[in-house]
Tab-separated table of C-alpha atoms and ligand atoms in Angstrom:
chain	number	residue	atom	x	y	z
V	31	MET	CA	0.000	0.000	0.000
V	32	THR	CA	1.204	3.533	-0.790
V	33	VAL	CA	-0.075	6.675	0.956
V	34	ASP	CA	0.743	10.372	0.723
V	35	LEU	CA	1.284	10.869	4.454
V	36	LEU	CA	1.734	8.475	7.368
V	37	LEU	CA	1.799	9.678	10.978
V	38	LYS	CA	3.270	7.020	13.261
V	39	ASN	CA	2.771	6.452	16.991
V	40	ALA	CA	0.391	9.292	17.815
V	41	THR	CA	-1.566	9.866	21.000
V	42	LEU	CA	-5.085	11.085	20.206
V	43	PRO	CA	-7.162	13.581	22.249
V	44	ASP	CA	-9.517	10.746	23.301
V	45	GLY	CA	-6.589	9.001	25.015
V	46	ARG	CA	-5.790	6.279	22.433
V	47	THR	CA	-2.041	5.788	22.147
V	48	GLY	CA	0.265	4.176	19.593
V	49	MET	CA	-2.022	5.132	16.701
V	50	ASP	CA	-0.936	5.482	13.075
V	51	ILE	CA	-2.818	7.832	10.743
V	52	ALA	CA	-2.729	7.250	6.976
V	53	CYS	CA	-3.744	10.031	4.575
V	54	ASN	CA	-4.354	10.000	0.835
V	55	ASP	CA	-5.718	12.596	-1.590
V	56	GLY	CA	-6.116	15.088	1.235
V	57	LYS	CA	-8.232	12.822	3.424
V	58	ILE	CA	-7.656	10.535	6.390
V	59	THR	CA	-7.949	6.962	5.115
V	60	ALA	CA	-7.174	4.933	8.255
V	61	ILE	CA	-6.461	5.361	11.967
V	62	GLU	CA	-5.110	2.133	13.443
V	63	SER	CA	-2.074	0.838	15.220
V	64	GLY	CA	0.628	-0.852	13.162
V	65	ILE	CA	-0.166	0.512	9.671
V	66	THR	CA	2.571	-0.523	7.242
V	67	ALA	CA	2.641	1.466	4.016
V	68	GLU	CA	5.033	3.241	1.686
V	69	ALA	CA	4.522	6.955	2.330
V	70	GLY	CA	5.507	10.145	0.519
V	71	THR	CA	6.012	11.741	3.940
V	72	THR	CA	6.307	9.929	7.257
V	73	ILE	CA	6.047	11.705	10.600
V	74	ASP	CA	7.139	9.897	13.746
V	75	ALA	CA	4.955	11.476	16.432
V	76	ALA	CA	6.877	9.551	19.102
V	77	GLY	CA	3.825	9.225	21.339
V	78	GLN	CA	2.939	12.902	21.323
V	79	LEU	CA	-0.495	14.408	20.838
V	80	VAL	CA	-2.037	14.662	17.377
V	81	SER	CA	-5.208	16.726	17.370
V	82	PRO	CA	-7.563	18.049	14.735
V	83	PRO	CA	-6.767	21.758	14.195
V	84	PHE	CA	-7.803	24.497	16.572
V	85	VAL	CA	-10.975	26.344	15.612
V	86	ASP	CA	-11.611	29.952	16.629
V	87	PRO	CA	-15.389	30.526	16.531
V	88	HIS	CA	-15.295	34.262	17.341
V	89	PHE	CA	-12.854	36.831	15.997
V	90	HIS	CA	-12.698	40.355	14.524
V	91	MET	CA	-10.344	40.158	11.574
V	92	ASP	CA	-11.135	43.648	10.241
V	93	ALA	CA	-9.693	45.162	13.437
V	94	THR	CA	-6.833	42.793	14.233
V	95	LEU	CA	-3.223	44.026	14.436
V	96	SER	CA	-4.369	47.665	14.381
V	97	LEU	CA	-3.130	48.345	17.917
V	98	GLY	CA	-2.288	52.016	18.488
V	99	ASN	CA	-3.939	53.193	15.289
V	100	PRO	CA	-5.002	56.004	15.533
V	101	ARG	CA	-4.403	55.879	19.317
V	102	LEU	CA	-4.454	53.499	22.270
V	103	ASN	CA	-7.513	52.647	24.385
V	104	VAL	CA	-6.715	54.547	27.597
V	105	SER	CA	-9.531	53.289	29.839
V	106	GLY	CA	-9.353	49.773	28.419
V	107	THR	CA	-13.158	49.540	28.381
V	108	LEU	CA	-15.464	47.992	25.785
V	109	LEU	CA	-17.145	51.340	25.122
V	110	GLU	CA	-13.854	53.222	24.549
V	111	GLY	CA	-12.857	50.344	22.267
V	112	ILE	CA	-16.037	50.806	20.207
V	113	ALA	CA	-15.415	54.598	20.049
V	114	LEU	CA	-11.792	54.041	19.009
V	115	TRP	CA	-12.859	51.580	16.309
V	116	GLY	CA	-15.241	54.322	15.056
V	117	GLU	CA	-12.200	56.621	14.684
V	118	LEU	CA	-10.130	54.004	12.864
V	119	LYS	CA	-12.844	52.779	10.452
V	120	PRO	CA	-12.952	55.795	8.099
V	121	ARG	CA	-9.137	55.946	7.955
V	122	GLN	CA	-8.457	52.416	6.746
V	123	SER	CA	-8.432	51.260	3.136
V	124	ILE	CA	-9.304	47.853	1.721
V	125	ASP	CA	-5.564	47.229	1.288
V	126	ASP	CA	-4.845	48.084	4.948
V	127	ILE	CA	-7.373	45.503	6.142
V	128	VAL	CA	-6.286	42.833	3.638
V	129	THR	CA	-2.619	43.244	4.603
V	130	ARG	CA	-3.276	42.994	8.332
V	131	ALA	CA	-5.754	40.113	7.945
V	132	LEU	CA	-3.331	38.065	5.815
V	133	ARG	CA	-0.579	38.615	8.401
V	134	TYR	CA	-2.951	37.393	11.088
V	135	CYS	CA	-3.978	34.342	9.027
V	136	ASP	CA	-0.307	33.362	8.669
V	137	LEU	CA	0.155	33.668	12.418
V	138	ALA	CA	-3.053	31.707	13.101
V	139	VAL	CA	-2.038	28.854	10.805
V	140	SER	CA	1.400	28.640	12.407
V	141	MET	CA	-0.424	28.255	15.739
V	142	GLY	CA	-2.447	25.331	14.409
V	143	ILE	CA	-5.724	27.149	13.730
V	144	GLY	CA	-7.579	25.593	10.793
V	145	ALA	CA	-10.801	27.607	10.847
V	146	ILE	CA	-11.916	31.051	12.029
V	147	ARG	CA	-15.359	32.630	12.239
V	148	SER	CA	-14.765	36.382	11.979
V	149	HIS	CA	-17.290	39.145	12.473
V	150	VAL	CA	-16.974	41.981	9.961
V	151	ASP	CA	-18.398	45.410	10.719
V	152	ILE	CA	-21.070	46.440	8.193
V	153	CYS	CA	-21.666	49.898	9.755
V	154	ASP	CA	-19.660	51.590	7.026
V	155	ASP	CA	-21.548	52.591	3.876
V	156	ALA	CA	-18.543	51.745	1.692
V	157	LEU	CA	-18.444	48.212	3.173
V	158	THR	CA	-14.656	48.405	3.199
V	159	GLY	CA	-14.226	45.605	5.739
V	160	VAL	CA	-16.664	43.314	3.936
V	161	THR	CA	-14.933	43.831	0.574
V	162	ALA	CA	-11.521	43.258	2.166
V	163	LEU	CA	-12.419	40.119	4.132
V	164	LEU	CA	-14.313	38.500	1.240
V	165	ASP	CA	-11.077	38.887	-0.723
V	166	VAL	CA	-9.048	37.446	2.178
V	167	GLN	CA	-11.504	34.536	2.460
V	168	LYS	CA	-10.686	33.589	-1.157
V	169	GLN	CA	-6.930	34.129	-0.761
V	170	VAL	CA	-6.599	31.865	2.290
V	171	ALA	CA	-9.118	29.169	1.276
V	172	SER	CA	-6.487	26.526	0.543
V	173	TYR	CA	-5.022	26.721	4.051
V	174	LEU	CA	-7.664	28.266	6.333
V	175	ASP	CA	-11.478	28.092	6.504
V	176	LEU	CA	-12.647	31.656	7.069
V	177	GLN	CA	-16.344	32.199	7.781
V	178	LEU	CA	-17.709	35.759	7.921
V	179	VAL	CA	-20.490	37.225	10.074
V	180	ALA	CA	-22.215	40.463	9.020
V	181	PHE	CA	-21.845	42.427	12.240
V	182	PRO	CA	-23.711	45.722	12.807
V	183	GLN	CA	-21.248	47.097	15.384
V	184	ASP	CA	-23.211	50.348	15.900
V	185	GLY	CA	-26.607	48.610	16.177
V	186	ILE	CA	-28.860	47.400	13.354
V	187	PHE	CA	-31.545	49.954	14.404
V	188	ARG	CA	-29.312	52.537	16.109
V	189	ASP	CA	-27.248	53.064	12.957
V	190	PRO	CA	-29.473	54.591	10.238
V	191	THR	CA	-27.954	52.673	7.287
V	192	ALA	CA	-27.091	49.395	9.004
V	193	GLN	CA	-30.144	47.471	7.734
V	194	ASP	CA	-29.371	48.290	4.096
V	195	ASN	CA	-25.672	47.608	4.605
V	196	LEU	CA	-26.295	44.252	6.249
V	197	ILE	CA	-28.469	43.093	3.369
V	198	ARG	CA	-25.855	44.296	0.855
V	199	ALA	CA	-23.171	42.382	2.783
V	200	LEU	CA	-25.239	39.182	2.711
V	201	ASP	CA	-25.862	39.682	-1.025
V	202	MET	CA	-22.073	39.990	-1.495
V	203	GLY	CA	-21.630	36.550	0.082
V	204	VAL	CA	-21.151	37.033	3.846
V	205	ASP	CA	-22.062	33.721	5.470
V	206	VAL	CA	-23.732	34.481	8.815
V	207	VAL	CA	-26.169	37.089	10.228
V	208	GLY	CA	-24.774	39.000	13.241
V	209	GLY	CA	-26.222	41.453	15.760
V	210	ILE	CA	-25.603	43.411	18.946
V	211	PRO	CA	-28.958	43.822	20.742
V	212	HIS	CA	-27.490	45.213	24.004
V	213	PHE	CA	-26.057	48.164	22.040
V	214	GLU	CA	-29.439	49.280	20.662
V	215	ARG	CA	-30.939	52.354	22.363
V	216	THR	CA	-33.507	50.520	24.495
V	217	MET	CA	-34.168	47.013	25.741
V	218	ALA	CA	-37.260	46.978	23.472
V	219	ASP	CA	-35.172	47.932	20.397
V	220	GLY	CA	-32.665	45.238	21.347
V	221	ALA	CA	-35.373	42.572	21.517
V	222	ALA	CA	-36.866	43.801	18.205
V	223	SER	CA	-33.409	43.592	16.614
V	224	VAL	CA	-33.091	39.940	17.628
V	225	THR	CA	-36.470	39.173	16.029
V	226	TYR	CA	-35.634	41.132	12.861
V	227	LEU	CA	-32.228	39.467	12.413
V	228	CYS	CA	-33.456	35.927	13.132
V	229	GLU	CA	-36.309	36.361	10.635
V	230	LEU	CA	-33.836	37.632	8.042
V	231	ALA	CA	-31.609	34.583	8.642
V	232	ALA	CA	-34.589	32.203	8.412
V	233	GLU	CA	-35.695	33.765	5.089
V	234	ARG	CA	-32.196	33.362	3.640
V	235	GLY	CA	-31.389	29.987	5.163
V	236	LEU	CA	-28.374	31.397	7.003
V	237	PRO	CA	-26.927	30.806	10.481
V	238	VAL	CA	-27.031	33.510	13.163
V	239	ASP	CA	-24.235	34.571	15.529
V	240	MET	CA	-24.985	37.539	17.751
V	241	HIS	CA	-22.944	39.460	20.250
V	242	CYS	CA	-25.578	39.051	22.945
V	243	ASP	CA	-25.815	40.572	26.427
V	244	GLU	CA	-22.120	41.493	26.501
V	245	SER	CA	-22.573	43.580	29.637
V	246	ASP	CA	-22.683	43.274	33.424
V	247	ASP	CA	-26.406	44.160	33.446
V	248	PRO	CA	-28.227	41.454	35.425
V	249	LEU	CA	-31.500	42.468	33.731
V	250	SER	CA	-30.290	42.167	30.143
V	251	ARG	CA	-32.655	39.649	28.569
V	252	HIS	CA	-31.649	39.352	24.912
V	253	VAL	CA	-30.457	35.768	25.159
V	254	GLU	CA	-33.995	34.844	26.232
V	255	THR	CA	-35.360	36.478	23.056
V	256	LEU	CA	-32.635	34.811	20.990
V	257	ALA	CA	-33.599	31.371	22.350
V	258	TYR	CA	-37.310	32.081	21.839
V	259	GLU	CA	-36.895	33.268	18.229
V	260	THR	CA	-34.589	30.337	17.440
V	261	SER	CA	-37.263	27.858	18.499
V	262	ARG	CA	-40.153	29.844	16.947
V	263	LEU	CA	-38.416	30.003	13.557
V	264	GLY	CA	-37.114	26.416	13.617
V	265	LEU	CA	-33.472	27.533	13.632
V	266	GLN	CA	-32.341	25.079	16.326
V	267	GLY	CA	-28.610	24.359	16.166
V	268	ARG	CA	-27.958	27.192	13.684
V	269	VAL	CA	-27.919	30.089	16.152
V	270	ALA	CA	-25.014	31.136	18.359
V	271	GLY	CA	-24.969	33.547	21.289
V	272	SER	CA	-21.540	35.137	21.616
V	273	HIS	CA	-20.265	36.454	24.969
V	274	LEU	CA	-23.520	36.172	27.038
V	275	THR	CA	-21.612	37.796	29.901
V	276	SER	CA	-24.660	39.268	31.659
V	277	MET	CA	-25.583	35.688	32.604
V	278	HIS	CA	-22.874	35.789	35.282
V	279	SER	CA	-24.800	38.573	37.056
V	280	MET	CA	-28.364	37.339	36.568
V	281	ASP	CA	-30.601	36.165	39.362
V	282	ASN	CA	-30.167	32.425	39.933
V	283	TYR	CA	-33.899	31.705	39.820
V	284	TYR	CA	-34.223	33.440	36.446
V	285	VAL	CA	-31.230	31.487	35.090
V	286	SER	CA	-32.864	28.225	36.193
V	287	LYS	CA	-35.643	29.038	33.707
V	288	LEU	CA	-33.365	30.512	31.022
V	289	ILE	CA	-30.878	27.642	30.577
V	290	PRO	CA	-33.580	25.048	29.701
V	291	LEU	CA	-34.975	27.553	27.136
V	292	MET	CA	-31.499	27.836	25.620
V	293	ALA	CA	-31.139	24.036	25.567
V	294	GLU	CA	-34.538	23.673	23.866
V	295	ALA	CA	-33.292	26.027	21.120
V	296	ASP	CA	-29.960	24.133	20.873
V	297	LEU	CA	-28.265	27.517	21.119
V	298	GLN	CA	-24.520	27.460	20.445
V	299	VAL	CA	-22.588	29.286	23.161
V	300	ILE	CA	-19.370	31.244	22.550
V	301	PRO	CA	-17.627	32.731	25.587
V	302	ASN	CA	-14.506	34.800	24.889
V	303	PRO	CA	-12.506	34.363	28.098
V	304	LEU	CA	-9.431	36.527	27.438
V	305	ILE	CA	-11.429	39.566	26.435
V	306	ASN	CA	-14.251	39.356	28.932
V	307	ILE	CA	-12.043	38.828	31.989
V	308	MET	CA	-10.368	42.051	30.852
V	309	LEU	CA	-13.476	44.087	29.921
V	310	GLN	CA	-16.234	43.111	32.360
V	311	GLY	CA	-16.819	44.308	35.908
V	312	ARG	CA	-15.440	47.760	35.106
V	313	HIS	CA	-18.054	49.522	37.247
V	314	ASP	CA	-17.374	47.252	40.210
V	315	THR	CA	-15.108	48.222	43.074
V	316	TYR	CA	-14.561	45.024	45.078
V	317	PRO	CA	-15.534	42.261	44.807
V	318	LYS	CA	-15.159	42.452	41.021
V	319	ARG	CA	-17.235	40.129	38.841
V	320	ARG	CA	-15.375	37.776	36.523
V	321	GLY	CA	-17.597	38.488	33.545
V	322	GLN	CA	-17.730	35.048	31.971
V	323	THR	CA	-21.015	33.345	31.200
V	324	ARG	CA	-22.029	30.270	33.226
V	325	VAL	CA	-19.925	27.700	31.407
V	326	PRO	CA	-20.166	24.686	33.785
V	327	GLU	CA	-23.943	25.080	34.154
V	328	LEU	CA	-24.529	25.478	30.398
V	329	LYS	CA	-22.296	22.455	29.760
V	330	ALA	CA	-24.217	20.404	32.334
V	331	ALA	CA	-27.461	21.290	30.524
V	332	GLY	CA	-26.044	19.814	27.302
V	333	LEU	CA	-25.383	23.030	25.368
V	334	ASN	CA	-22.514	23.068	22.899
V	335	ILE	CA	-19.859	25.588	23.975
V	336	GLY	CA	-16.797	26.780	22.055
V	337	PHE	CA	-14.299	29.326	23.367
V	338	GLY	CA	-13.362	32.194	21.009
V	339	SER	CA	-10.348	34.493	21.018
V	340	ASP	CA	-12.309	37.621	19.916
V	341	CYS	CA	-9.399	40.078	19.624
V	342	VAL	CA	-5.664	40.209	19.025
V	343	MET	CA	-3.877	43.592	19.217
V	344	ASP	CA	-6.846	45.808	18.367
V	345	PRO	CA	-8.883	48.629	19.985
V	346	TRP	CA	-10.280	46.270	22.638
V	347	TYR	CA	-7.300	44.090	23.550
V	348	SER	CA	-3.625	44.875	23.184
V	349	LEU	CA	-2.281	41.343	23.698
V	350	GLY	CA	-2.930	37.941	22.081
V	351	THR	CA	-0.906	35.516	19.977
V	352	ALA	CA	-3.550	33.474	18.098
V	353	ASP	CA	-2.973	30.771	20.706
V	354	MET	CA	-6.237	28.884	21.289
V	355	LEU	CA	-4.519	27.034	24.159
V	356	ASP	CA	-4.143	30.397	25.891
V	357	VAL	CA	-7.874	30.958	25.337
V	358	ALA	CA	-8.665	27.489	26.743
V	359	SER	CA	-6.439	28.127	29.752
V	360	MET	CA	-8.131	31.427	30.585
V	361	GLY	CA	-11.602	29.886	30.129
V	362	LEU	CA	-10.629	27.036	32.426
V	363	HIS	CA	-9.354	29.376	35.142
V	364	VAL	CA	-12.226	31.854	35.040
V	365	ALA	CA	-14.813	29.026	35.106
V	366	GLN	CA	-12.825	27.206	37.824
V	367	MET	CA	-12.949	24.006	35.758
V	368	GLY	CA	-9.926	22.237	37.219
V	369	SER	CA	-10.910	18.550	37.240
V	370	ARG	CA	-9.144	16.268	34.746
V	371	ALA	CA	-12.425	15.775	32.847
V	372	ASP	CA	-13.194	19.508	32.763
V	373	MET	CA	-9.690	20.466	31.617
V	374	THR	CA	-9.887	17.898	28.813
V	375	TRP	CA	-13.277	19.364	27.879
V	376	CYS	CA	-11.665	22.841	27.654
V	377	PHE	CA	-9.408	21.429	24.905
V	378	GLU	CA	-12.559	20.262	23.077
V	379	ALA	CA	-13.971	23.787	23.477
V	380	VAL	CA	-11.213	25.111	21.179
V	381	THR	CA	-11.350	22.171	18.754
V	382	GLU	CA	-14.404	19.907	18.193
V	383	ASN	CA	-17.073	22.038	19.887
V	384	SER	CA	-16.071	25.114	17.917
V	385	ALA	CA	-15.985	23.083	14.688
V	386	LYS	CA	-19.580	22.075	15.409
V	387	ILE	CA	-20.539	25.742	15.894
V	388	MET	CA	-19.027	26.570	12.489
V	389	GLY	CA	-20.694	23.555	10.842
V	390	LEU	CA	-17.398	22.055	9.611
V	391	ASP	CA	-18.618	18.704	8.273
V	392	ASP	CA	-15.309	17.123	7.261
V	393	TYR	CA	-13.531	18.061	10.505
V	394	GLY	CA	-12.108	15.493	12.924
V	395	LEU	CA	-9.834	12.505	13.341
V	396	ARG	CA	-11.881	9.879	11.500
V	397	PRO	CA	-11.447	8.104	8.167
V	398	GLY	CA	-13.106	10.255	5.504
V	399	CYS	CA	-12.376	13.577	7.230
V	400	ARG	CA	-10.056	16.066	5.577
V	401	ALA	CA	-6.493	15.317	6.703
V	402	ASP	CA	-6.104	18.434	8.868
V	403	MET	CA	-4.051	17.861	12.026
V	404	VAL	CA	-1.676	19.437	14.498
V	405	LEU	CA	1.242	17.602	16.117
V	406	LEU	CA	1.728	19.110	19.560
V	407	GLN	CA	4.706	18.876	21.877
V	408	ALA	CA	2.619	17.393	24.709
V	409	ASP	CA	1.423	13.975	25.844
V	410	ASN	CA	-2.269	14.819	26.240
V	411	PRO	CA	-4.772	17.714	26.015
V	412	ILE	CA	-4.225	18.859	29.617
V	413	GLU	CA	-0.461	19.046	29.101
V	414	ALA	CA	-1.077	20.883	25.839
V	415	ILE	CA	-3.026	23.565	27.727
V	416	ARG	CA	-0.555	23.711	30.618
V	417	LEU	CA	2.466	24.110	28.346
V	418	ARG	CA	0.763	26.141	25.571
V	419	ALA	CA	2.366	23.309	23.628
V	420	THR	CA	4.554	24.019	20.616
V	421	ARG	CA	2.888	23.239	17.280
V	422	LEU	CA	5.591	20.956	15.905
V	423	ALA	CA	3.736	20.381	12.636
V	424	VAL	CA	0.525	21.787	11.160
V	425	ILE	CA	-1.023	19.577	8.472
V	426	ARG	CA	-3.692	20.682	5.998
V	427	ALA	CA	-5.256	18.230	3.543
V	428	GLY	CA	-2.386	15.800	4.125
V	429	ARG	CA	0.421	18.333	3.597
V	430	VAL	CA	2.726	19.857	6.245
V	431	ILE	CA	2.125	23.616	5.921
V	432	ALA	CA	3.870	24.921	9.063
V	433	GLN	CA	6.513	23.694	11.482
V	434	THR	CA	7.882	25.100	14.728
V	435	PRO	CA	11.081	23.871	16.353
V	436	PRO	CA	10.542	22.083	19.660
V	437	LYS	CA	11.155	23.667	23.023
V	438	ILE	CA	14.229	22.085	24.554
V	439	ALA	CA	14.807	21.663	28.290
V	440	ARG	CA	17.504	24.021	29.534
V	441	LEU	CA	18.779	21.441	31.981
V	442	ASP	CA	18.625	17.874	30.761
V	443	LEU	CA	20.088	15.597	33.389
V	444	SER	CA	19.574	12.549	31.155
V	445	GLY	CA	22.366	13.769	28.916
V	446	ARG	CA	20.197	13.243	25.835
V	447	PRO	CA	20.219	16.219	23.488
V	448	ASN	CA	16.476	16.658	23.098
V	449	ALA	CA	14.648	14.590	25.666
V	450	LEU	CA	11.527	16.760	25.546
V	451	ASN	CA	10.932	16.216	21.885
V	452	PRO	CA	11.504	12.874	20.295
V	453	ALA	CA	9.147	13.611	17.360
V	454	LYS	CA	10.601	13.957	13.875
V	455	ILE	CA	9.520	14.324	10.274
V	456	ILE	CA	11.112	11.911	7.827
V	457	SER	CA	10.590	12.905	4.225
U	520	FE2	FE1	-16.674	40.094	19.528
């Protein structure tokens, strides 16, 4: 038997060890122990973790890597970030956005990300961001799945031209309907915006992903409307609520009614741990609220949850390295999910769960899936999170597209030159 790529002696995220993975014509053809085949490329994983790629279900690619342009966010708040973005928007050209986005995509791929869902601001009558990111989507298609959400940053009703712009963006090919109900002028406008946007998505057969209740307001109720409209319109499984931070401040009795409503609607949940631990609780003195939605409780109710990175070096967040393991680590800490099972689940929240949110059908480590994988310098998912493990090899459709040299122990008492990393690629 001859194959294009053979990975030997891998540990899989589900705990299986000593597994070989054969790939042909861009797809996984077999996962078994002891595969013997002639291979164009052989990778000896040496018992280290081979995972499907990381998936980032929530990002803002039109703003990324713009840090300091035209100025820095002094207060560090969400609202100053939105104001600062409003200053930057009219100054940037299509080329500016394309250049920054392509740089970010290169970084993301080197960090083992295989798919990104990015919101793109449509509150700009020229639709500069939409034009730029649709171009980027085409340019990166062979190495990164980029899904775009039409995002009315200034409010679909609050901004006078947002409704027209959103429809134009969808006509141009943007994949998902976005929203920001908590930014509309009133709670009633916010609820009406959820209804309007869900009906629009139902008419067009599109998914929905809304920034929803991204505040500390315990009385914000837009996720309730989002769940209700999802069920009413038969959109179960196709609607995501991003952030949902107000849930951390809501009354417990109310939440005991809300979570079953969300489960009934099969709402997809996207917390963004790095950003919300930074942005929420800004009106608190002490104690300060953590500002992350109720991850363990939503998980226990059977909802699908994927962690997003949201921002890297932009008006809202000045740090970030496209490292989904960093995102998983912050989510784990803020949610206090420290059991072995919960930490392993946090790895799934930046891989499989997020792939489900994005509807990536050929994703995963199974025969028939596209041969997309990451070889990590770690023995298991928990170690990968703990170490922010080096991405030794990133594989797309059966081809190695990025490699990073292993970290080497400074003091190796065994006397072996590279005891931490026995993996190697044999071409
Ligand atoms: Fe966001």
